mmCIF file of C-alpha atoms in Angstrom:
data_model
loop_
_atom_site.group_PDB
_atom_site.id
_atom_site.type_symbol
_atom_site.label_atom_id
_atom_site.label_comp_id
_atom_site.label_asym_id
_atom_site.label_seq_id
_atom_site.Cartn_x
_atom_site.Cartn_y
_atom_site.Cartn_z
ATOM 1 C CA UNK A 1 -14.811 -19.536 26.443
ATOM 2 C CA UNK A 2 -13.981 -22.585 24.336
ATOM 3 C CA UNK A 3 -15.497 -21.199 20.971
ATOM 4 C CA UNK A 4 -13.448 -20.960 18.361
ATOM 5 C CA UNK A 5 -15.245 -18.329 16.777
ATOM 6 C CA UNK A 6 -14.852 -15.886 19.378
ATOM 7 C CA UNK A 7 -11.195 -16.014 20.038
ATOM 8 C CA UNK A 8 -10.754 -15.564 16.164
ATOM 9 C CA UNK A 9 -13.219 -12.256 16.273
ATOM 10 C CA UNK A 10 -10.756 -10.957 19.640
ATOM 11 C CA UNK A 11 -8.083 -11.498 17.607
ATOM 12 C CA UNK A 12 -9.151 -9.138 14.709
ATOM 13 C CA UNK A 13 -10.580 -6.945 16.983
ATOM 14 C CA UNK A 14 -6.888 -7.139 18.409
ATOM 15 C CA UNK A 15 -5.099 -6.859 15.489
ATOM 16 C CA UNK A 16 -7.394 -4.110 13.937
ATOM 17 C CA UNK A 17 -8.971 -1.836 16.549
ATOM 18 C CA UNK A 18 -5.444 -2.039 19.335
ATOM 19 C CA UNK A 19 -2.773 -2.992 17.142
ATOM 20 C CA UNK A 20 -1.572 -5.183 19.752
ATOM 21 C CA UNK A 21 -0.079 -8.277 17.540
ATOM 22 C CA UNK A 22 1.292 -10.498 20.375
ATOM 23 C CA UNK A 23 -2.285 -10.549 22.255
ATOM 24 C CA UNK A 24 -3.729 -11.295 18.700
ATOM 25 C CA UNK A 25 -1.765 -13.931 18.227
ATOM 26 C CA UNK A 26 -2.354 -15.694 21.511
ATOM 27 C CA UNK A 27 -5.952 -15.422 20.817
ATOM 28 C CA UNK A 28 -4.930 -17.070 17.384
ATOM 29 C CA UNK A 29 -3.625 -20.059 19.471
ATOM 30 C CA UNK A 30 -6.427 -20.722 20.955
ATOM 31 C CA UNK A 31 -8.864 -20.269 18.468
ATOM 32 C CA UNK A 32 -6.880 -23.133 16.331
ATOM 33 C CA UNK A 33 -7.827 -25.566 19.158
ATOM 34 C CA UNK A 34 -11.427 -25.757 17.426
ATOM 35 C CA UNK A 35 -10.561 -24.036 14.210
ATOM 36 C CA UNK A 36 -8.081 -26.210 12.844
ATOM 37 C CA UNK A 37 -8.741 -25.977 9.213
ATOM 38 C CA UNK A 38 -10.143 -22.578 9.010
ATOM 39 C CA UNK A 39 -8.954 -20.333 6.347
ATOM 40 C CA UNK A 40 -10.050 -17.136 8.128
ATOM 41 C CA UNK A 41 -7.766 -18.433 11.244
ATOM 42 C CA UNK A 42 -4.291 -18.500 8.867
ATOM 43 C CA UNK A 43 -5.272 -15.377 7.109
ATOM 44 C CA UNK A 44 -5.522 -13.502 10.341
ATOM 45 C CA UNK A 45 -2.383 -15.054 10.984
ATOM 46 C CA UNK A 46 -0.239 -14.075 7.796
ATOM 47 C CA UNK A 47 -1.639 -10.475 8.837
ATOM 48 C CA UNK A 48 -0.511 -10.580 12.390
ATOM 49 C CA UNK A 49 2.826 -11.986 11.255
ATOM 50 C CA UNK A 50 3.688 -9.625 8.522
ATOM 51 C CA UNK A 51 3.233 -6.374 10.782
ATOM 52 C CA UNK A 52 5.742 -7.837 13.136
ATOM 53 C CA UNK A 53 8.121 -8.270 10.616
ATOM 54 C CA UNK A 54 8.077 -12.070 9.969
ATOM 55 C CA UNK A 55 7.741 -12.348 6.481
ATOM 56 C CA UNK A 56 8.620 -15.995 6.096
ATOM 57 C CA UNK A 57 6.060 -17.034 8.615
ATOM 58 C CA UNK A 58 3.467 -14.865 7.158
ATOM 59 C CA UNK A 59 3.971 -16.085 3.692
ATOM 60 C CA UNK A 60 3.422 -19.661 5.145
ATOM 61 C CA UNK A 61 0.132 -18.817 7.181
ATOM 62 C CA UNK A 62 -1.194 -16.861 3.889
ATOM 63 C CA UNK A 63 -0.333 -19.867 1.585
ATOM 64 C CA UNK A 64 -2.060 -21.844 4.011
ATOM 65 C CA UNK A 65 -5.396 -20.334 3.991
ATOM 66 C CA UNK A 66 -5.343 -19.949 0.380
ATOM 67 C CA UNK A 67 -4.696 -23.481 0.248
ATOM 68 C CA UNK A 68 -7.725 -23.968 2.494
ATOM 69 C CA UNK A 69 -9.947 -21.623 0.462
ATOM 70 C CA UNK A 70 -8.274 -22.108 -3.421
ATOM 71 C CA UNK A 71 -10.481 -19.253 -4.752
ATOM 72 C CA UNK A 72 -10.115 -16.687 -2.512
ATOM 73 C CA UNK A 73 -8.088 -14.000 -4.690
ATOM 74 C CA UNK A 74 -8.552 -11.219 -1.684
ATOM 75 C CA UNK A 75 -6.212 -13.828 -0.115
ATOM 76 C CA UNK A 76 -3.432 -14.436 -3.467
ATOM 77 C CA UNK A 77 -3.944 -10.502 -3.124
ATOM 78 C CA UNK A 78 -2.519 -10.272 -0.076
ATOM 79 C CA UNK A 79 0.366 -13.352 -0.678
ATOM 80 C CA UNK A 80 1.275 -11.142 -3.803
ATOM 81 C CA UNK A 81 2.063 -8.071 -1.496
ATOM 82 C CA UNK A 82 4.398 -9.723 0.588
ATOM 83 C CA UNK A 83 6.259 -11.383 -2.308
ATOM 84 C CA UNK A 84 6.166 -7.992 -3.779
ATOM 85 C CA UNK A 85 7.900 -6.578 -0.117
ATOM 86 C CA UNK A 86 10.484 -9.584 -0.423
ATOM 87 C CA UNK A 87 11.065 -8.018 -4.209
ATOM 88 C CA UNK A 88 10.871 -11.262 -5.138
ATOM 89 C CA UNK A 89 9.194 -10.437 -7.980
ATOM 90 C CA UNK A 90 8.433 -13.533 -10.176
ATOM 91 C CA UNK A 91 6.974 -15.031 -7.595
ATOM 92 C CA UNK A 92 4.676 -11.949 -6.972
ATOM 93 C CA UNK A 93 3.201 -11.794 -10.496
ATOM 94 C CA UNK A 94 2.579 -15.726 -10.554
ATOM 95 C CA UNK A 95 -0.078 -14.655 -7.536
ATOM 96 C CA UNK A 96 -1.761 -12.218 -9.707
ATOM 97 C CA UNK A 97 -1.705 -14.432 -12.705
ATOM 98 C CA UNK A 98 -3.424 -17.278 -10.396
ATOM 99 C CA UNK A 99 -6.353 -14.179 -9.292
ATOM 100 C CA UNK A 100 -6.765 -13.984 -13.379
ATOM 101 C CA UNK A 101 -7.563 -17.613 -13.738
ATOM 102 C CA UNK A 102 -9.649 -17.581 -11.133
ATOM 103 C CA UNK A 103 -11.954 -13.622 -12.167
ATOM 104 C CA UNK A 104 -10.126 -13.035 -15.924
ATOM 105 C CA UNK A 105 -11.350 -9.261 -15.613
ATOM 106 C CA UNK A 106 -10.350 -8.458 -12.138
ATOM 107 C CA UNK A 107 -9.022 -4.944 -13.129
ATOM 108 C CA UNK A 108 -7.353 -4.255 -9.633
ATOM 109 C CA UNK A 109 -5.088 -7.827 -10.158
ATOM 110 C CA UNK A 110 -4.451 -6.931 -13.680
ATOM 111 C CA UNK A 111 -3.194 -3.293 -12.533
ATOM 112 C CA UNK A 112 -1.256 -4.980 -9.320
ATOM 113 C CA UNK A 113 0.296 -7.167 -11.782
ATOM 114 C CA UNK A 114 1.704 -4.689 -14.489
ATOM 115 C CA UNK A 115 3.129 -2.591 -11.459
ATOM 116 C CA UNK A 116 5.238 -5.711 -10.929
ATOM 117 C CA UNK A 117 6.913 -4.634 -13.903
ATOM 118 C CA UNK A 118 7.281 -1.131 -12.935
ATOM 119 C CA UNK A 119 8.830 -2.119 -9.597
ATOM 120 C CA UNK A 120 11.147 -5.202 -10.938
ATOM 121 C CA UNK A 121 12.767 -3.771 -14.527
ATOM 122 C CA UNK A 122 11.387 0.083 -13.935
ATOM 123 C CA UNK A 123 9.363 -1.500 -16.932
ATOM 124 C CA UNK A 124 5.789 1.194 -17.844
ATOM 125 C CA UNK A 125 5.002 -0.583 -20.459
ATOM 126 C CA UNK A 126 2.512 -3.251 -19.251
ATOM 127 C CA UNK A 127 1.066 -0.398 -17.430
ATOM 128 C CA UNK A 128 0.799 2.264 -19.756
ATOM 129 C CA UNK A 129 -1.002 -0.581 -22.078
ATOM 130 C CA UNK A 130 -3.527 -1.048 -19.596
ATOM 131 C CA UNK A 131 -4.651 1.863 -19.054
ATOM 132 C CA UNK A 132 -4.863 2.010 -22.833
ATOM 133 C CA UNK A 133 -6.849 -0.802 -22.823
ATOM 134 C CA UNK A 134 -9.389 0.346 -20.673
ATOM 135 C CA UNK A 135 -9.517 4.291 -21.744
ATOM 136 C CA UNK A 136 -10.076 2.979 -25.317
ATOM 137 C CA UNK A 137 -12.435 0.131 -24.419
ATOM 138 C CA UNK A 138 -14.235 0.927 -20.622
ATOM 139 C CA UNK A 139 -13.531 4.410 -19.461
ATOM 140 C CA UNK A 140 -15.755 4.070 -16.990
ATOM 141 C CA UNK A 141 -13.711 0.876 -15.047
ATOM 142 C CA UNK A 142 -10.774 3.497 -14.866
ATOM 143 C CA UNK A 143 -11.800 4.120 -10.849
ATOM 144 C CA UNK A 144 -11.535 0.155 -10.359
ATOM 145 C CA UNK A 145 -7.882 1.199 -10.972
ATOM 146 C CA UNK A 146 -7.645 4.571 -9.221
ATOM 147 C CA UNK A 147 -6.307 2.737 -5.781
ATOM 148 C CA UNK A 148 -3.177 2.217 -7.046
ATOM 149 C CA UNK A 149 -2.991 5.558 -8.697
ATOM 150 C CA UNK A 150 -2.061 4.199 -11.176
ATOM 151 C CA UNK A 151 -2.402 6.158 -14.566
ATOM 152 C CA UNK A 152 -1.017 9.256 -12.296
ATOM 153 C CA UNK A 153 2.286 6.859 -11.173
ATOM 154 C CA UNK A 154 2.431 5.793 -15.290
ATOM 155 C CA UNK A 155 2.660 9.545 -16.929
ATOM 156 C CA UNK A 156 4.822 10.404 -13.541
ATOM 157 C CA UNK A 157 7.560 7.705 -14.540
ATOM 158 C CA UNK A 158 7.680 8.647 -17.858
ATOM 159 C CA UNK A 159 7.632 12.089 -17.188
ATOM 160 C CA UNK A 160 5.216 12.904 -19.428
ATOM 161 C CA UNK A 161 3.635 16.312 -18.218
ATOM 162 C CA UNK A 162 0.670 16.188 -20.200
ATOM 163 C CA UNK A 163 -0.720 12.550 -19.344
ATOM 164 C CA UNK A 164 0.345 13.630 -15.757
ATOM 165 C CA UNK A 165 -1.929 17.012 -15.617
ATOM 166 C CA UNK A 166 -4.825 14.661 -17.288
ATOM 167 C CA UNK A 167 -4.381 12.212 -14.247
ATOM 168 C CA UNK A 168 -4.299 14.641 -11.975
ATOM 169 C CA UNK A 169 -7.683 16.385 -12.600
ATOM 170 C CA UNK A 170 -9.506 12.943 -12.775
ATOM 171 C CA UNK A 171 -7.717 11.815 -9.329
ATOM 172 C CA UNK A 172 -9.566 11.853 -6.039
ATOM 173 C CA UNK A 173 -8.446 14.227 -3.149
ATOM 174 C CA UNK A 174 -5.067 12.176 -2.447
ATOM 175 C CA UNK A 175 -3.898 11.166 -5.782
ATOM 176 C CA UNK A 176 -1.002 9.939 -4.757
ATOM 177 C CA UNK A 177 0.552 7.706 -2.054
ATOM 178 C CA UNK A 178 -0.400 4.321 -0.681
ATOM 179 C CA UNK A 179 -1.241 3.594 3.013
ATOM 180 C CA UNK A 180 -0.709 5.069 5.560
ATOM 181 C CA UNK A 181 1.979 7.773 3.197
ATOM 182 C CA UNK A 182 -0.848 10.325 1.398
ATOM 183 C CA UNK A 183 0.200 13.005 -0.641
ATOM 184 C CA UNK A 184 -2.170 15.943 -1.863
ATOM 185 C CA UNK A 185 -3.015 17.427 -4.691
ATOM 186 C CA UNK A 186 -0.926 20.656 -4.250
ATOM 187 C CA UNK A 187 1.761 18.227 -3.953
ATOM 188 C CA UNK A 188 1.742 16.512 -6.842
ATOM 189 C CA UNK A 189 0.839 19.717 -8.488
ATOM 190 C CA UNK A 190 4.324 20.856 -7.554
ATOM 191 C CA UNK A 191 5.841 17.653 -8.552
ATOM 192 C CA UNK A 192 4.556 18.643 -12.186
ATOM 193 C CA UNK A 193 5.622 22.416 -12.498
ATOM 194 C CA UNK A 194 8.645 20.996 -11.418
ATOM 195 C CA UNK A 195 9.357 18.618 -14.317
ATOM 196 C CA UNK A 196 8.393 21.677 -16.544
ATOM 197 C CA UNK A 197 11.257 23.491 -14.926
ATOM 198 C CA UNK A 198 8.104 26.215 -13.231
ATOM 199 C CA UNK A 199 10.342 26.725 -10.439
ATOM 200 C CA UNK A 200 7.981 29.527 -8.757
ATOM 201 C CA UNK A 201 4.767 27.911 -9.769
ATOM 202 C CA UNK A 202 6.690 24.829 -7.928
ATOM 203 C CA UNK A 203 7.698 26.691 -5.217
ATOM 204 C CA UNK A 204 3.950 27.949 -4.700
ATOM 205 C CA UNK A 205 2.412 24.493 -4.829
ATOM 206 C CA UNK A 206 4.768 22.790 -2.664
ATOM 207 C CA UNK A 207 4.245 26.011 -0.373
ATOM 208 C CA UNK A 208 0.540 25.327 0.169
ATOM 209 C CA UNK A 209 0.785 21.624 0.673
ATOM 210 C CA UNK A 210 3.247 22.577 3.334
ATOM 211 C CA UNK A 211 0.434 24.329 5.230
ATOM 212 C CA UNK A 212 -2.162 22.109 4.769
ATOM 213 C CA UNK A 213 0.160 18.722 5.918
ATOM 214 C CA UNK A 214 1.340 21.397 8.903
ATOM 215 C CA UNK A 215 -2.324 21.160 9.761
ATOM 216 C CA UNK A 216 -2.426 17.818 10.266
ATOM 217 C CA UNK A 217 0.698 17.362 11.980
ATOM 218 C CA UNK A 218 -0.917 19.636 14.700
ATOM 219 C CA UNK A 219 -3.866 17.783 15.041
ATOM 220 C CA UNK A 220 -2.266 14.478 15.083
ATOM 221 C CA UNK A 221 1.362 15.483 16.806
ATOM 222 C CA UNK A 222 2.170 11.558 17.534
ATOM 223 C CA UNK A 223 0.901 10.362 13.949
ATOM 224 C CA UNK A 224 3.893 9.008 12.513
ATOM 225 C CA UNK A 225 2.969 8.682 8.761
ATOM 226 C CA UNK A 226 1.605 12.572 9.083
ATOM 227 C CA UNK A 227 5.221 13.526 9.719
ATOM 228 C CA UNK A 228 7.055 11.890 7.056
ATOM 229 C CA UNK A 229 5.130 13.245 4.410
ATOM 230 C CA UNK A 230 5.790 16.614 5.894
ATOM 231 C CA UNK A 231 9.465 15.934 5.279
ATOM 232 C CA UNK A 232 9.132 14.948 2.227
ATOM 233 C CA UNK A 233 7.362 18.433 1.455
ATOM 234 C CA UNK A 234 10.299 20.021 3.071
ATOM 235 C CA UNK A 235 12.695 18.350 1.064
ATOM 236 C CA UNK A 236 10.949 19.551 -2.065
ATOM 237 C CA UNK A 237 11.177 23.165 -0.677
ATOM 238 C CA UNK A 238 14.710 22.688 -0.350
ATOM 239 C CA UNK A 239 14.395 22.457 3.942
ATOM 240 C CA UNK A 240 16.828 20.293 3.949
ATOM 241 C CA UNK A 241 17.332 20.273 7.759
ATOM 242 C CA UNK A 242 13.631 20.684 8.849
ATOM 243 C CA UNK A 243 12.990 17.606 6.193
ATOM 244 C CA UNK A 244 15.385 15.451 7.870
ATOM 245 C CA UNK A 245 14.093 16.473 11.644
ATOM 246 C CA UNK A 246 10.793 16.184 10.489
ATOM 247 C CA UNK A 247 11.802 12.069 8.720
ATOM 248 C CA UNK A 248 13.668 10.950 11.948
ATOM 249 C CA UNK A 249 10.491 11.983 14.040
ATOM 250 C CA UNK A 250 8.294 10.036 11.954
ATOM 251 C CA UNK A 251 10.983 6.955 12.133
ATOM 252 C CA UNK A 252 10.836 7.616 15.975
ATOM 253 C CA UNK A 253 6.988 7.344 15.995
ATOM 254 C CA UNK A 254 6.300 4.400 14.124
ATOM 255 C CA UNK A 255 9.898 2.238 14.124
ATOM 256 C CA UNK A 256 10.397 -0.379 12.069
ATOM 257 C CA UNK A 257 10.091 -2.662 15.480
ATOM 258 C CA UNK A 258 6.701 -1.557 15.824
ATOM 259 C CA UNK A 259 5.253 -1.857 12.202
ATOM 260 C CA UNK A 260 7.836 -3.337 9.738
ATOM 261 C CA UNK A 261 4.872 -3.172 7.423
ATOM 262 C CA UNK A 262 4.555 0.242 6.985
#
C-alpha cells in the first residue's frame, strides 16, 4: 500500500481505462509521497489536468517532468499541444524546435511544427515545403507524417484539387480528422467534388458517408464524437436542422465539463 509505483500504475489505469480524473489524481497524491522526483508522476499529472480543463496547471506539471527528464521529446510533444490549445503559438513552435535539437530528423515534430504556421498566420508554406522535402528526397518517410494528415490538410487549404485527389488515394481509411473527430473517405471525397463545383457527384459522396457514420451512431448511440461528425455530414447535405440536432447531442454527450480536451 505504500509503493509508489503502484498508486502511479492506478492512476493511469484511472485516467486511461475509467476516465475518472479526480480518483486519478488522488492516486497521484499519494504516489508523490515516494515519487517525489519522478517524471512519469508529473506527466500523468499534466494529462489528468488538461482533460479537466486546467490548462495552466497542466502546463506546469508537463514542464515539470520535462524538466525532470530534459530529453524526453514524447513529453515537449505533449507541452507543444497545449500551448498550441492556448493558441499561444510562439511558444508552441519553441517546443518543437527544442524536440529538433534533441532527434534533428524527427519527421512527426518537424510536421507538428510547420502546422503551427498553418494554425497561427493560415501560413501552408512551411508545410507544403515539407512535404516537398520528403516526396523529393524520402518518399517512403511520407507515413511518419500521415498522423497529422498532413499533405491531405496542405492541398485542402490551398484548394488545390489535384494534390488533394493524390492525398487522398495514398491516405489510410480515415484520412482526415484528429482524435476522437474521424472523417471517411467518402467524406472527404465529397469535400473535393465540391471545390470542383460536382454538385451531384458531391451530393453522392456526402450521401454514402451519411450511411456509413449512421451506422455507427447506431452501434454506439451514447458516443459523443460519433454524433458530431454526423452533423457535420448533415450540414454538408444541406440538413441544416438534423445537423444542428445531431451537434447539440454530441455537445450533450461529451460537455466541455466532462472533457475540455476534446
Amino acid at each position: 500500500p505504500d509503493d509508489g509505483e503502484t498508486h502511479l500504475a492506478r492512476a493511469w489505469n484511472l485516467y486511461h481505462g475509467r476516465l475518472d480524473y479526480d480518483g486519478a489524481l488522488a492516486e497521484l497524491e499519494v504516489a508523490r509521497q515516494t515519487l517525489p522526483n519522478d517524471s512519469g508522476l508529473f506527466e500523468a499529472m499534466g494529462f489528468v489536468q488538461r482533460r479537466q480543463g486546467h490548462w495552466e496547471e497542466s502546463t506546469r506539471s508537463l514542464e515539470r517532468a520535462f524538466e525532470l527528464d530534459p530529453r524526453n521529446v514524447n513529453t515537449l510533444y505533449q507541452i507543444g499541444l497545449s500551448y498550441g490549445g492556448f493558441r499561444r503559438y510562439a511558444e508552441q513552435k519553441s517546443k518543437f524546435d527544442r524536440i529538433l535539437t534533441i532527434e534533428p530528423d524527427n519527421l512527426g515534430a518537424k510536421a507538428e511544427r510547420a502546422f503551427v504556421d498553418v494554425n497561427w498566420k493560415a501560413d501552408t508554406g512551411p508545410l507544403h515545403q515539407l512535404i516537398d522535402e520528403i516526396r523529393a528526397t524520402n518518399p517512403a518517410a511520407m507515413p511518419k507524417i500521415a498522423d497529422s494528415n498532413a499533405r491531405l490538410v496542405c492541398a485542402l487549404a490551398e484548394r488545390d484539387v489535384a494534390a488533394a485527389q493524390e492525398a487522398l488515394i495514398a491516405s489510410d481509411e480515415i484520412p482526415l480528422g484528429s482524435d476522437p473527430v474521424h472523417f471517411t473517405r467518402p467524406f472527404v471525397e465529397g469535400i473535393i467534388a465540391r471545390m470542383t463545383n460536382d454538385e451531384h457527384k458531391a451530393e453522392l459522396a456526402f450521401t454514402a458517408a451519411r450511411a456509413e457514420q449512421e451506422k455507427t451512431v447506431q452501434a454506439q448511440a451514447d458516443y459523443g464524437p460519433a454524433w458530431c461528425v454526423l452533423g457535420v455530414i448533415d450540414a454538408a447535405l444541406g440538413r441544416k436542422e438534423e445537423a444542428l440536432r445531431e451537434g447539440r447531442r454530441a455537445v450533450e454527450l461529451l460537455p466541455v465539463g466532462k472533457d475540455p480536451f476534446n
